């Protein structure tokens, strides 16, 4: 539902069945109610084009709907983007928390082609976390072939009963539509270990 020119809300249900390799466990269901608030505003006027986007997402799995799991997953994301000529400056922030027991596929993950680039998600937490904070700063320069980028990522992923560790990554990349190439340098105790990545981000 569009409740204002820049504000929309949506709600619904989600039903997921997963099959375990262990026959004694059997199939499990993740049946949840969902709620989202989306905000998007473009700042007009002046030589610089600016845009602000935000989203709050809530997913509540409950045994009332027949779910094997019971949990509430909150996530908020915000992005600011400024363009002038061939130049782009963007900052994106995400934060989330989970209360209760969530299945692996609904836990938070860092260490991918878009978050804490260059880090291995299995080195951070192979089972995923219940708390996450991540920030990405990007400078881009548009050319006729695509967009050259420089980025700096920082973030934390942890469980509610464990201490959080702040991690950093920086690098350069090239983007053409959904296709991307990047050379990321995660910082391990002050040491830089370059990682090359190629793929598609939708």
C-alpha positions as semicolon CSV with decimal commas, in nm:
position;residue;x (nm);y (nm);z (nm)
1;X;0,000;0,000;0,000
2;X;0,133;0,347;-0,092
3;X;0,044;0,565;0,205
4;X;0,249;0,865;0,084
5;X;0,444;0,954;-0,234
6;X;0,769;0,831;-0,078
7;X;0,632;0,571;0,165
8;X;0,487;0,224;0,109
9;X;0,399;-0,064;0,340
10;X;0,338;-0,429;0,264
11;X;0,245;-0,737;0,462
12;X;0,179;-1,101;0,395
13;X;0,275;-1,457;0,485
14;X;0,560;-1,686;0,388
15;X;0,558;-2,067;0,396
16;X;0,882;-2,266;0,360
17;X;0,943;-2,640;0,399
18;X;1,294;-2,780;0,438
19;X;1,395;-3,145;0,422
20;X;1,667;-3,275;0,653
21;X;1,926;-3,529;0,545
22;X;1,863;-3,696;0,880
23;X;1,545;-3,901;0,842
24;X;1,486;-3,901;1,219
25;X;1,449;-3,522;1,213
26;X;1,207;-3,515;0,920
27;X;1,080;-3,210;0,739
28;X;1,061;-2,872;0,905
29;X;0,843;-2,572;0,831
30;X;0,913;-2,203;0,858
31;X;0,574;-2,033;0,838
32;X;0,586;-1,660;0,905
33;X;0,398;-1,333;0,888
34;X;0,589;-1,054;0,711
35;X;0,574;-0,675;0,729
36;X;0,781;-0,418;0,536
37;X;0,805;-0,039;0,528
38;X;0,982;0,116;0,227
39;X;1,089;0,479;0,195
40;X;1,238;0,638;-0,115
41;X;1,296;1,008;-0,176
42;X;1,478;1,186;-0,456
43;X;1,611;1,534;-0,378
44;X;1,553;1,756;-0,679
45;X;1,729;2,074;-0,781
46;X;2,091;2,184;-0,791
47;X;2,383;2,033;-0,982
48;X;2,384;1,719;-0,767
49;X;2,124;1,442;-0,785
50;X;2,060;1,290;-0,442
51;X;1,848;0,998;-0,328
52;X;1,764;0,851;0,012
53;X;1,619;0,500;0,050
54;X;1,526;0,312;0,363
55;X;1,356;-0,014;0,454
56;X;1,239;-0,184;0,771
57;X;1,155;-0,554;0,749
58;X;0,993;-0,778;1,010
59;X;0,948;-1,154;0,977
60;X;0,772;-1,340;1,258
61;X;0,763;-1,720;1,246
62;X;0,511;-1,865;1,487
63;X;0,378;-2,206;1,578
64;X;0,030;-2,057;1,546
65;X;0,086;-2,077;1,168
66;X;0,231;-2,428;1,195
67;X;0,597;-2,329;1,200
68;X;0,858;-2,561;1,351
69;X;1,057;-2,250;1,448
70;X;0,947;-1,952;1,655
71;X;1,140;-1,627;1,610
72;X;1,119;-1,260;1,512
73;X;1,368;-1,120;1,260
74;X;1,410;-0,741;1,241
75;X;1,622;-0,570;0,975
76;X;1,672;-0,208;0,877
77;X;1,866;-0,072;0,580
78;X;1,942;0,285;0,472
79;X;2,118;0,415;0,161
80;X;2,225;0,766;0,062
81;X;2,343;0,830;-0,292
82;X;2,474;1,146;-0,458
83;X;2,557;1,184;-0,828
84;X;2,712;1,467;-1,020
85;X;2,844;1,430;-1,371
86;X;3,033;1,100;-1,388
87;X;3,085;1,080;-1,012
88;X;2,889;0,876;-0,758
89;X;2,919;0,873;-0,380
90;X;2,710;0,626;-0,181
91;X;2,679;0,504;0,176
92;X;2,470;0,204;0,279
93;X;2,401;0,087;0,634
94;X;2,224;-0,228;0,752
95;X;2,146;-0,361;1,099
96;X;1,944;-0,655;1,218
97;X;1,857;-0,875;1,512
98;X;1,680;-1,207;1,568
99;X;1,493;-1,306;1,883
100;X;1,430;-1,677;1,915
101;X;1,556;-1,975;1,713
102;X;1,582;-1,910;1,339
103;X;1,678;-2,164;1,069
104;X;2,014;-2,129;0,896
105;X;1,874;-1,966;0,582
106;X;1,717;-1,681;0,781
107;X;2,023;-1,597;0,994
108;X;2,243;-1,301;0,907
109;X;2,558;-1,348;0,699
110;X;2,859;-1,127;0,627
111;X;3,140;-1,206;0,384
112;X;3,005;-1,205;0,029
113;X;3,031;-1,011;-0,297
114;X;2,834;-0,725;-0,140
115;X;2,912;-0,730;0,236
116;X;3,258;-0,734;0,398
117;X;3,396;-0,814;0,054
118;X;3,697;-1,046;0,054
119;X;3,611;-1,208;0,386
120;X;3,506;-1,574;0,397
121;X;3,162;-1,605;0,556
122;X;3,262;-1,940;0,707
123;X;3,558;-1,781;0,884
124;X;3,329;-1,518;1,036
125;X;3,050;-1,755;1,145
126;X;2,969;-2,074;0,950
127;X;2,621;-2,097;1,106
128;X;2,523;-1,733;1,061
129;X;2,455;-1,478;1,333
130;X;2,159;-1,336;1,523
131;X;2,300;-0,980;1,526
132;X;2,450;-0,782;1,239
133;X;2,576;-0,431;1,168
134;X;2,736;-0,337;0,835
135;X;2,832;-0,016;0,657
136;X;2,955;0,027;0,299
137;X;3,105;0,343;0,150
138;X;3,151;0,355;-0,228
139;X;3,295;0,604;-0,473
140;X;3,222;0,536;-0,840
141;X;3,331;0,692;-1,167
142;X;3,116;0,618;-1,472
143;X;3,288;0,546;-1,805
144;X;3,158;0,433;-2,144
145;X;3,242;0,073;-2,050
146;X;3,094;0,070;-1,701
147;X;3,159;0,209;-1,353
148;X;3,495;0,194;-1,177
149;X;3,459;0,180;-0,798
150;X;3,653;0,212;-0,478
151;X;3,494;0,084;-0,156
152;X;3,539;0,049;0,218
153;X;3,332;-0,207;0,414
154;X;3,310;-0,249;0,787
155;X;3,082;-0,471;0,991
156;X;3,012;-0,705;1,281
157;X;2,827;-1,036;1,297
158;X;2,769;-1,210;1,628
159;X;2,539;-1,414;1,851
160;X;2,350;-1,250;2,137
161;X;2,559;-1,440;2,394
162;X;2,899;-1,367;2,235
163;X;3,124;-1,067;2,196
164;X;3,126;-0,884;1,861
165;X;3,436;-0,834;1,645
166;X;3,461;-0,535;1,411
167;X;3,604;-0,629;1,069
168;X;3,721;-0,412;0,778
169;X;3,771;-0,451;0,405
170;X;3,868;-0,214;0,126
171;X;3,922;-0,251;-0,245
172;X;3,850;-0,150;-0,601
173;X;3,614;-0,289;-0,861
174;X;3,435;-0,253;-1,192
175;X;3,061;-0,284;-1,251
176;X;2,860;-0,319;-1,571
177;X;2,490;-0,373;-1,507
178;X;2,465;-0,675;-1,275
179;X;2,813;-0,801;-1,364
180;X;3,096;-0,710;-1,128
181;X;3,470;-0,760;-1,086
182;X;3,650;-0,656;-0,770
183;X;3,979;-0,686;-0,586
184;X;3,899;-0,680;-0,215
185;X;4,151;-0,657;0,067
186;X;4,016;-0,781;0,402
187;X;4,224;-0,659;0,694
188;X;4,337;-0,946;0,919
189;X;4,518;-0,813;1,229
190;X;4,664;-0,531;1,023
191;X;4,764;-0,758;0,733
192;X;4,613;-0,723;0,385
193;X;4,519;-1,040;0,197
194;X;4,386;-0,952;-0,153
195;X;4,093;-1,156;-0,286
196;X;3,967;-1,141;-0,647
197;X;3,593;-1,179;-0,703
198;X;3,375;-1,199;-1,013
199;X;3,004;-1,254;-1,043
200;X;2,662;-1,097;-1,074
201;X;2,477;-0,889;-0,814
202;X;2,104;-0,842;-0,866
